[in-house]
């Protein structure tokens, strides 16, 4: 059954830059097959969404459609493009 309305996620997980990439939440946040979210409520996004669409309003990360998040989790990678790094600095 599909849900309608806004998600209540508190956390946005960004996938790694580069291609090809598939969004996979951290193993600490899921279990089983298909994965169960272990009580966590999160959404995933492409780094382009962070770079082009995300802003801060009232201390929350906000997208143009009105979705908002308390936390942005970045992937465990040693590198990041300068443009995305600038955006992260701007959001902070």
PDB file of N, CA and C in Angstrom:
ATOM      1  N   UNK A   1       0.835  -1.161   0.000  1.00  0.00           N
ATOM      2  CA  UNK A   1       0.000   0.000   0.000  1.00  0.00           C
ATOM      3  C   UNK A   1       0.894   1.242   0.000  1.00  0.00           C
ATOM      4  N   UNK A   2       0.644   2.145  -0.890  1.00  0.00           N
ATOM      5  CA  UNK A   2       1.424   3.376  -0.968  1.00  0.00           C
ATOM      6  C   UNK A   2       0.926   4.386   0.046  1.00  0.00           C
ATOM      7  N   UNK A   3       1.863   5.137   0.612  1.00  0.00           N
ATOM      8  CA  UNK A   3       1.494   6.195   1.535  1.00  0.00           C
ATOM      9  C   UNK A   3       1.436   7.506   0.780  1.00  0.00           C
ATOM     10  N   UNK A   4       0.556   8.356   1.207  1.00  0.00           N
ATOM     11  CA  UNK A   4       0.502   9.684   0.609  1.00  0.00           C
ATOM     12  C   UNK A   4       0.875  10.701   1.670  1.00  0.00           C
ATOM     13  N   UNK A   5       1.253  11.891   1.223  1.00  0.00           N
ATOM     14  CA  UNK A   5       1.632  12.932   2.166  1.00  0.00           C
ATOM     15  C   UNK A   5       3.128  12.998   2.340  1.00  0.00           C
ATOM     16  N   UNK A   6       3.549  13.862   3.248  1.00  0.00           N
ATOM     17  CA  UNK A   6       4.971  14.102   3.461  1.00  0.00           C
ATOM     18  C   UNK A   6       5.588  13.027   4.345  1.00  0.00           C
ATOM     19  N   UNK A   7       6.811  12.683   4.031  1.00  0.00           N
ATOM     20  CA  UNK A   7       7.582  11.756   4.842  1.00  0.00           C
ATOM     21  C   UNK A   7       7.927  12.420   6.172  1.00  0.00           C
ATOM     22  N   UNK A   8       8.157  11.637   7.189  1.00  0.00           N
ATOM     23  CA  UNK A   8       8.520  12.175   8.498  1.00  0.00           C
ATOM     24  C   UNK A   8       9.984  11.875   8.824  1.00  0.00           C
ATOM     25  N   UNK A   9      10.800  11.719   7.818  1.00  0.00           N
ATOM     26  CA  UNK A   9      12.209  11.408   8.029  1.00  0.00           C
ATOM     27  C   UNK A   9      12.925  12.549   8.726  1.00  0.00           C
ATOM     28  N   UNK A  10      13.830  12.201   9.599  1.00  0.00           N
ATOM     29  CA  UNK A  10      14.645  13.199  10.280  1.00  0.00           C
ATOM     30  C   UNK A  10      16.035  13.274   9.679  1.00  0.00           C
ATOM     31  N   UNK A  11      16.403  12.281   8.892  1.00  0.00           N
ATOM     32  CA  UNK A  11      17.770  12.149   8.426  1.00  0.00           C
ATOM     33  C   UNK A  11      17.799  11.959   6.912  1.00  0.00           C
ATOM     34  N   UNK A  12      18.690  12.676   6.240  1.00  0.00           N
ATOM     35  CA  UNK A  12      18.902  12.518   4.806  1.00  0.00           C
ATOM     36  C   UNK A  12      20.291  11.931   4.611  1.00  0.00           C
ATOM     37  N   UNK A  13      20.364  10.798   3.949  1.00  0.00           N
ATOM     38  CA  UNK A  13      21.629  10.157   3.648  1.00  0.00           C
ATOM     39  C   UNK A  13      21.998  10.448   2.199  1.00  0.00           C
ATOM     40  N   UNK A  14      23.155  11.035   1.975  1.00  0.00           N
ATOM     41  CA  UNK A  14      23.602  11.332   0.627  1.00  0.00           C
ATOM     42  C   UNK A  14      24.461  10.188   0.114  1.00  0.00           C
ATOM     43  N   UNK A  15      24.245   9.785  -1.117  1.00  0.00           N
ATOM     44  CA  UNK A  15      25.095   8.749  -1.698  1.00  0.00           C
ATOM     45  C   UNK A  15      26.402   9.371  -2.173  1.00  0.00           C
ATOM     46  N   UNK A  16      27.371   8.554  -2.501  1.00  0.00           N
ATOM     47  CA  UNK A  16      28.676   9.034  -2.944  1.00  0.00           C
ATOM     48  C   UNK A  16      28.590   9.654  -4.334  1.00  0.00           C
ATOM     49  N   UNK A  17      29.514  10.571  -4.617  1.00  0.00           N
ATOM     50  CA  UNK A  17      29.590  11.180  -5.940  1.00  0.00           C
ATOM     51  C   UNK A  17      30.216  10.197  -6.914  1.00  0.00           C
ATOM     52  N   UNK A  18      30.017  10.462  -8.196  1.00  0.00           N
ATOM     53  CA  UNK A  18      30.598   9.626  -9.246  1.00  0.00           C
ATOM     54  C   UNK A  18      29.609   8.610  -9.747  1.00  0.00           C
ATOM     55  N   UNK A  19      29.969   7.982 -10.851  1.00  0.00           N
ATOM     56  CA  UNK A  19      29.070   7.009 -11.444  1.00  0.00           C
ATOM     57  C   UNK A  19      29.826   5.706 -11.644  1.00  0.00           C
ATOM     58  N   UNK A  20      29.217   4.587 -11.633  1.00  0.00           N
ATOM     59  CA  UNK A  20      27.845   4.419 -11.158  1.00  0.00           C
ATOM     60  C   UNK A  20      27.811   4.300  -9.642  1.00  0.00           C
ATOM     61  N   UNK A  21      26.791   4.805  -9.047  1.00  0.00           N
ATOM     62  CA  UNK A  21      26.597   4.705  -7.605  1.00  0.00           C
ATOM     63  C   UNK A  21      25.162   4.277  -7.340  1.00  0.00           C
ATOM     64  N   UNK A  22      24.996   3.446  -6.358  1.00  0.00           N
ATOM     65  CA  UNK A  22      23.680   2.995  -5.920  1.00  0.00           C
ATOM     66  C   UNK A  22      23.562   3.371  -4.455  1.00  0.00           C
ATOM     67  N   UNK A  23      22.425   3.934  -4.070  1.00  0.00           N
ATOM     68  CA  UNK A  23      22.242   4.303  -2.678  1.00  0.00           C
ATOM     69  C   UNK A  23      22.095   3.056  -1.828  1.00  0.00           C
ATOM     70  N   UNK A  24      22.926   2.961  -0.811  1.00  0.00           N
ATOM     71  CA  UNK A  24      22.815   1.895   0.176  1.00  0.00           C
ATOM     72  C   UNK A  24      22.950   2.523   1.557  1.00  0.00           C
ATOM     73  N   UNK A  25      21.946   2.366   2.404  1.00  0.00           N
ATOM     74  CA  UNK A  25      22.056   2.916   3.761  1.00  0.00           C
ATOM     75  C   UNK A  25      23.136   2.169   4.530  1.00  0.00           C
ATOM     76  N   UNK A  26      23.668   2.781   5.575  1.00  0.00           N
ATOM     77  CA  UNK A  26      24.678   2.090   6.380  1.00  0.00           C
ATOM     78  C   UNK A  26      24.119   0.805   6.977  1.00  0.00           C
ATOM     79  N   UNK A  27      24.962  -0.187   7.096  1.00  0.00           N
ATOM     80  CA  UNK A  27      24.498  -1.478   7.617  1.00  0.00           C
ATOM     81  C   UNK A  27      23.963  -1.362   9.035  1.00  0.00           C
ATOM     82  N   UNK A  28      24.418  -0.359   9.786  1.00  0.00           N
ATOM     83  CA  UNK A  28      23.910  -0.184  11.144  1.00  0.00           C
ATOM     84  C   UNK A  28      22.457   0.278  11.171  1.00  0.00           C
ATOM     85  N   UNK A  29      21.939   0.732  10.026  1.00  0.00           N
ATOM     86  CA  UNK A  29      20.571   1.255   9.975  1.00  0.00           C
ATOM     87  C   UNK A  29      19.550   0.255   9.447  1.00  0.00           C
ATOM     88  N   UNK A  30      20.020  -0.883   8.939  1.00  0.00           N
ATOM     89  CA  UNK A  30      19.096  -1.854   8.347  1.00  0.00           C
ATOM     90  C   UNK A  30      19.485  -3.278   8.731  1.00  0.00           C
ATOM     91  N   UNK A  31      18.541  -4.196   8.528  1.00  0.00           N
ATOM     92  CA  UNK A  31      18.831  -5.620   8.695  1.00  0.00           C
ATOM     93  C   UNK A  31      17.865  -6.404   7.816  1.00  0.00           C
ATOM     94  N   UNK A  32      18.228  -7.625   7.505  1.00  0.00           N
ATOM     95  CA  UNK A  32      17.340  -8.518   6.795  1.00  0.00           C
ATOM     96  C   UNK A  32      17.308  -8.303   5.292  1.00  0.00           C
ATOM     97  N   UNK A  33      16.511  -9.133   4.630  1.00  0.00           N
ATOM     98  CA  UNK A  33      16.357  -9.071   3.185  1.00  0.00           C
ATOM     99  C   UNK A  33      14.896  -9.328   2.866  1.00  0.00           C
ATOM    100  N   UNK A  34      14.106  -8.357   2.452  1.00  0.00           N
ATOM    101  CA  UNK A  34      14.476  -6.973   2.194  1.00  0.00           C
ATOM    102  C   UNK A  34      14.807  -6.248   3.494  1.00  0.00           C
ATOM    103  N   UNK A  35      15.604  -5.177   3.387  1.00  0.00           N
ATOM    104  CA  UNK A  35      16.063  -4.513   4.602  1.00  0.00           C
ATOM    105  C   UNK A  35      14.938  -3.867   5.403  1.00  0.00           C
ATOM    106  N   UNK A  36      15.025  -4.031   6.703  1.00  0.00           N
ATOM    107  CA  UNK A  36      14.131  -3.379   7.655  1.00  0.00           C
ATOM    108  C   UNK A  36      14.930  -2.237   8.264  1.00  0.00           C
ATOM    109  N   UNK A  37      14.331  -1.082   8.438  1.00  0.00           N
ATOM    110  CA  UNK A  37      15.072   0.110   8.848  1.00  0.00           C
ATOM    111  C   UNK A  37      15.379   0.197  10.340  1.00  0.00           C
ATOM    112  N   UNK A  38      15.120  -0.768  11.122  1.00  0.00           N
ATOM    113  CA  UNK A  38      15.476  -0.792  12.543  1.00  0.00           C
ATOM    114  C   UNK A  38      14.979   0.428  13.312  1.00  0.00           C
ATOM    115  N   UNK A  39      13.837   0.948  12.941  1.00  0.00           N
ATOM    116  CA  UNK A  39      13.281   2.087  13.653  1.00  0.00           C
ATOM    117  C   UNK A  39      13.819   3.428  13.186  1.00  0.00           C
ATOM    118  N   UNK A  40      14.848   3.410  12.355  1.00  0.00           N
ATOM    119  CA  UNK A  40      15.365   4.661  11.806  1.00  0.00           C
ATOM    120  C   UNK A  40      14.415   5.140  10.726  1.00  0.00           C
ATOM    121  N   UNK A  41      14.306   6.411  10.561  1.00  0.00           N
ATOM    122  CA  UNK A  41      13.480   6.967   9.514  1.00  0.00           C
ATOM    123  C   UNK A  41      14.367   7.904   8.709  1.00  0.00           C
ATOM    124  N   UNK A  42      14.739   7.485   7.510  1.00  0.00           N
ATOM    125  CA  UNK A  42      15.655   8.274   6.705  1.00  0.00           C
ATOM    126  C   UNK A  42      15.263   8.231   5.244  1.00  0.00           C
ATOM    127  N   UNK A  43      15.732   9.199   4.511  1.00  0.00           N
ATOM    128  CA  UNK A  43      15.596   9.247   3.061  1.00  0.00           C
ATOM    129  C   UNK A  43      16.998   9.257   2.477  1.00  0.00           C
ATOM    130  N   UNK A  44      17.116   8.897   1.228  1.00  0.00           N
ATOM    131  CA  UNK A  44      18.392   8.954   0.531  1.00  0.00           C
ATOM    132  C   UNK A  44      18.307   9.918  -0.638  1.00  0.00           C
ATOM    133  N   UNK A  45      19.441  10.506  -0.995  1.00  0.00           N
ATOM    134  CA  UNK A  45      19.440  11.431  -2.126  1.00  0.00           C
ATOM    135  C   UNK A  45      20.778  11.402  -2.844  1.00  0.00           C
ATOM    136  N   UNK A  46      20.754  11.910  -4.041  1.00  0.00           N
ATOM    137  CA  UNK A  46      21.975  12.082  -4.827  1.00  0.00           C
ATOM    138  C   UNK A  46      22.702  13.332  -4.342  1.00  0.00           C
ATOM    139  N   UNK A  47      24.028  13.379  -4.475  1.00  0.00           N
ATOM    140  CA  UNK A  47      24.758  14.570  -4.067  1.00  0.00           C
ATOM    141  C   UNK A  47      24.317  15.814  -4.839  1.00  0.00           C
ATOM    142  N   UNK A  48      23.793  15.635  -6.031  1.00  0.00           N
ATOM    143  CA  UNK A  48      23.295  16.771  -6.814  1.00  0.00           C
ATOM    144  C   UNK A  48      22.109  17.448  -6.131  1.00  0.00           C
ATOM    145  N   UNK A  49      21.307  16.681  -5.425  1.00  0.00           N
ATOM    146  CA  UNK A  49      20.178  17.253  -4.686  1.00  0.00           C
ATOM    147  C   UNK A  49      20.706  18.158  -3.574  1.00  0.00           C
ATOM    148  N   UNK A  50      21.722  17.689  -2.869  1.00  0.00           N
ATOM    149  CA  UNK A  50      22.330  18.505  -1.813  1.00  0.00           C
ATOM    150  C   UNK A  50      22.888  19.785  -2.427  1.00  0.00           C
ATOM    151  N   UNK A  51      23.631  19.633  -3.498  1.00  0.00           N
ATOM    152  CA  UNK A  51      24.328  20.762  -4.114  1.00  0.00           C
ATOM    153  C   UNK A  51      23.379  21.789  -4.733  1.00  0.00           C
ATOM    154  N   UNK A  52      22.332  21.336  -5.396  1.00  0.00           N
ATOM    155  CA  UNK A  52      21.485  22.245  -6.176  1.00  0.00           C
ATOM    156  C   UNK A  52      20.186  22.649  -5.491  1.00  0.00           C
ATOM    157  N   UNK A  53      19.699  21.848  -4.555  1.00  0.00           N
ATOM    158  CA  UNK A  53      18.350  22.085  -4.043  1.00  0.00           C
ATOM    159  C   UNK A  53      18.245  22.331  -2.547  1.00  0.00           C
ATOM    160  N   UNK A  54      19.248  21.951  -1.782  1.00  0.00           N
ATOM    161  CA  UNK A  54      19.121  22.008  -0.330  1.00  0.00           C
ATOM    162  C   UNK A  54      19.472  23.395   0.213  1.00  0.00           C
ATOM    163  N   UNK A  55      18.703  23.811   1.220  1.00  0.00           N
ATOM    164  CA  UNK A  55      18.980  25.075   1.911  1.00  0.00           C
ATOM    165  C   UNK A  55      18.705  24.859   3.401  1.00  0.00           C
ATOM    166  N   UNK A  56      18.944  25.893   4.199  1.00  0.00           N
ATOM    167  CA  UNK A  56      18.686  25.813   5.637  1.00  0.00           C
ATOM    168  C   UNK A  56      17.635  26.845   6.000  1.00  0.00           C
ATOM    169  N   UNK A  57      16.621  26.393   6.740  1.00  0.00           N
ATOM    170  CA  UNK A  57      15.577  27.280   7.240  1.00  0.00           C
ATOM    171  C   UNK A  57      15.247  26.864   8.668  1.00  0.00           C
ATOM    172  N   UNK A  58      15.302  27.788   9.580  1.00  0.00           N
ATOM    173  CA  UNK A  58      15.005  27.524  11.004  1.00  0.00           C
ATOM    174  C   UNK A  58      15.839  26.367  11.551  1.00  0.00           C
ATOM    175  N   UNK A  59      17.087  26.289  11.121  1.00  0.00           N
ATOM    176  CA  UNK A  59      17.989  25.266  11.627  1.00  0.00           C
ATOM    177  C   UNK A  59      17.792  23.885  11.039  1.00  0.00           C
ATOM    178  N   UNK A  60      16.940  23.755  10.020  1.00  0.00           N
ATOM    179  CA  UNK A  60      16.692  22.459   9.378  1.00  0.00           C
ATOM    180  C   UNK A  60      17.107  22.517   7.919  1.00  0.00           C
ATOM    181  N   UNK A  61      17.550  21.393   7.391  1.00  0.00           N
ATOM    182  CA  UNK A  61      17.862  21.270   5.973  1.00  0.00           C
ATOM    183  C   UNK A  61      16.545  21.118   5.225  1.00  0.00           C
ATOM    184  N   UNK A  62      16.328  21.944   4.206  1.00  0.00           N
ATOM    185  CA  UNK A  62      15.031  21.995   3.531  1.00  0.00           C
ATOM    186  C   UNK A  62      15.215  21.821   2.028  1.00  0.00           C
ATOM    187  N   UNK A  63      14.281  21.080   1.427  1.00  0.00           N
ATOM    188  CA  UNK A  63      14.228  20.926  -0.023  1.00  0.00           C
ATOM    189  C   UNK A  63      13.078  21.769  -0.572  1.00  0.00           C
ATOM    190  N   UNK A  64      13.110  22.110  -1.859  1.00  0.00           N
ATOM    191  CA  UNK A  64      12.067  22.973  -2.433  1.00  0.00           C
ATOM    192  C   UNK A  64      10.642  22.440  -2.276  1.00  0.00           C
ATOM    193  N   UNK A  65      10.473  21.122  -2.190  1.00  0.00           N
ATOM    194  CA  UNK A  65       9.118  20.561  -2.050  1.00  0.00           C
ATOM    195  C   UNK A  65       8.596  20.633  -0.616  1.00  0.00           C
ATOM    196  N   UNK A  66       9.411  21.199   0.306  1.00  0.00           N
ATOM    197  CA  UNK A  66       8.973  21.353   1.679  1.00  0.00           C
ATOM    198  C   UNK A  66       9.500  20.307   2.640  1.00  0.00           C
ATOM    199  N   UNK A  67      10.094  19.236   2.128  1.00  0.00           N
ATOM    200  CA  UNK A  67      10.667  18.221   3.006  1.00  0.00           C
ATOM    201  C   UNK A  67      11.795  18.856   3.801  1.00  0.00           C
ATOM    202  N   UNK A  68      11.913  18.489   5.076  1.00  0.00           N
ATOM    203  CA  UNK A  68      12.987  19.035   5.897  1.00  0.00           C
ATOM    204  C   UNK A  68      13.611  17.935   6.740  1.00  0.00           C
ATOM    205  N   UNK A  69      14.870  18.148   7.099  1.00  0.00           N
ATOM    206  CA  UNK A  69      15.654  17.142   7.803  1.00  0.00           C
ATOM    207  C   UNK A  69      16.492  17.798   8.881  1.00  0.00           C
ATOM    208  N   UNK A  70      16.739  17.066   9.946  1.00  0.00           N
ATOM    209  CA  UNK A  70      17.586  17.558  11.033  1.00  0.00           C
ATOM    210  C   UNK A  70      19.047  17.250  10.773  1.00  0.00           C
ATOM    211  N   UNK A  71      19.325  16.163  10.042  1.00  0.00           N
ATOM    212  CA  UNK A  71      20.689  15.685   9.865  1.00  0.00           C
ATOM    213  C   UNK A  71      20.931  15.307   8.406  1.00  0.00           C
ATOM    214  N   UNK A  72      22.116  15.637   7.903  1.00  0.00           N
ATOM    215  CA  UNK A  72      22.580  15.168   6.600  1.00  0.00           C
ATOM    216  C   UNK A  72      23.776  14.269   6.849  1.00  0.00           C
ATOM    217  N   UNK A  73      23.692  13.023   6.425  1.00  0.00           N
ATOM    218  CA  UNK A  73      24.780  12.064   6.597  1.00  0.00           C
ATOM    219  C   UNK A  73      25.496  11.936   5.263  1.00  0.00           C
ATOM    220  N   UNK A  74      26.797  12.203   5.283  1.00  0.00           N
ATOM    221  CA  UNK A  74      27.614  12.107   4.075  1.00  0.00           C
ATOM    222  C   UNK A  74      28.239  10.721   3.993  1.00  0.00           C
ATOM    223  N   UNK A  75      28.516  10.252   2.773  1.00  0.00           N
ATOM    224  CA  UNK A  75      29.117   8.922   2.625  1.00  0.00           C
ATOM    225  C   UNK A  75      30.552   8.905   3.139  1.00  0.00           C
ATOM    226  N   UNK A  76      31.001   7.738   3.551  1.00  0.00           N
ATOM    227  CA  UNK A  76      32.387   7.580   3.996  1.00  0.00           C
ATOM    228  C   UNK A  76      33.293   7.480   2.780  1.00  0.00           C
ATOM    229  N   UNK A  77      33.773   8.611   2.336  1.00  0.00           N
ATOM    230  CA  UNK A  77      34.678   8.701   1.193  1.00  0.00           C
ATOM    231  C   UNK A  77      35.783   9.687   1.522  1.00  0.00           C
ATOM    232  N   UNK A  78      36.945   9.500   0.921  1.00  0.00           N
ATOM    233  CA  UNK A  78      38.073  10.398   1.155  1.00  0.00           C
ATOM    234  C   UNK A  78      38.025  11.632   0.274  1.00  0.00           C
ATOM    235  N   UNK A  79      37.214  11.601  -0.765  1.00  0.00           N
ATOM    236  CA  UNK A  79      37.187  12.717  -1.709  1.00  0.00           C
ATOM    237  C   UNK A  79      35.784  13.282  -1.857  1.00  0.00           C
ATOM    238  N   UNK A  80      35.743  14.551  -2.292  1.00  0.00           N
ATOM    239  CA  UNK A  80      34.491  15.243  -2.562  1.00  0.00           C
ATOM    240  C   UNK A  80      34.817  16.348  -3.560  1.00  0.00           C
ATOM    241  N   UNK A  81      33.921  16.599  -4.496  1.00  0.00           N
ATOM    242  CA  UNK A  81      34.186  17.670  -5.453  1.00  0.00           C
ATOM    243  C   UNK A  81      34.190  19.015  -4.735  1.00  0.00           C
ATOM    244  N   UNK A  82      34.980  19.971  -5.231  1.00  0.00           N
ATOM    245  CA  UNK A  82      35.008  21.294  -4.604  1.00  0.00           C
ATOM    246  C   UNK A  82      33.624  21.953  -4.545  1.00  0.00           C
ATOM    247  N   UNK A  83      32.804  21.762  -5.567  1.00  0.00           N
ATOM    248  CA  UNK A  83      31.473  22.378  -5.589  1.00  0.00           C
ATOM    249  C   UNK A  83      30.600  21.832  -4.457  1.00  0.00           C
ATOM    250  N   UNK A  84      30.622  20.529  -4.245  1.00  0.00           N
ATOM    251  CA  UNK A  84      29.826  19.939  -3.174  1.00  0.00           C
ATOM    252  C   UNK A  84      30.391  20.350  -1.810  1.00  0.00           C
ATOM    253  N   UNK A  85      31.699  20.402  -1.699  1.00  0.00           N
ATOM    254  CA  UNK A  85      32.320  20.828  -0.453  1.00  0.00           C
ATOM    255  C   UNK A  85      31.931  22.269  -0.103  1.00  0.00           C
ATOM    256  N   UNK A  86      31.893  23.144  -1.101  1.00  0.00           N
ATOM    257  CA  UNK A  86      31.448  24.524  -0.869  1.00  0.00           C
ATOM    258  C   UNK A  86      30.009  24.566  -0.377  1.00  0.00           C
ATOM    259  N   UNK A  87      29.152  23.742  -0.975  1.00  0.00           N
ATOM    260  CA  UNK A  87      27.745  23.705  -0.585  1.00  0.00           C
ATOM    261  C   UNK A  87      27.589  23.216   0.860  1.00  0.00           C
ATOM    262  N   UNK A  88      28.340  22.192   1.225  1.00  0.00           N
ATOM    263  CA  UNK A  88      28.292  21.679   2.593  1.00  0.00           C
ATOM    264  C   UNK A  88      28.719  22.782   3.557  1.00  0.00           C
ATOM    265  N   UNK A  89      29.778  23.503   3.219  1.00  0.00           N
ATOM    266  CA  UNK A  89      30.240  24.620   4.050  1.00  0.00           C
ATOM    267  C   UNK A  89      29.159  25.684   4.176  1.00  0.00           C
ATOM    268  N   UNK A  90      28.473  25.991   3.074  1.00  0.00           N
ATOM    269  CA  UNK A  90      27.383  26.971   3.083  1.00  0.00           C
ATOM    270  C   UNK A  90      26.231  26.515   3.980  1.00  0.00           C
ATOM    271  N   UNK A  91      25.893  25.239   3.935  1.00  0.00           N
ATOM    272  CA  UNK A  91      24.800  24.718   4.756  1.00  0.00           C
ATOM    273  C   UNK A  91      25.143  24.765   6.244  1.00  0.00           C
ATOM    274  N   UNK A  92      26.410  24.518   6.551  1.00  0.00           N
ATOM    275  CA  UNK A  92      26.842  24.531   7.952  1.00  0.00           C
ATOM    276  C   UNK A  92      26.774  25.958   8.473  1.00  0.00           C
TER     277      UNK A  92
END
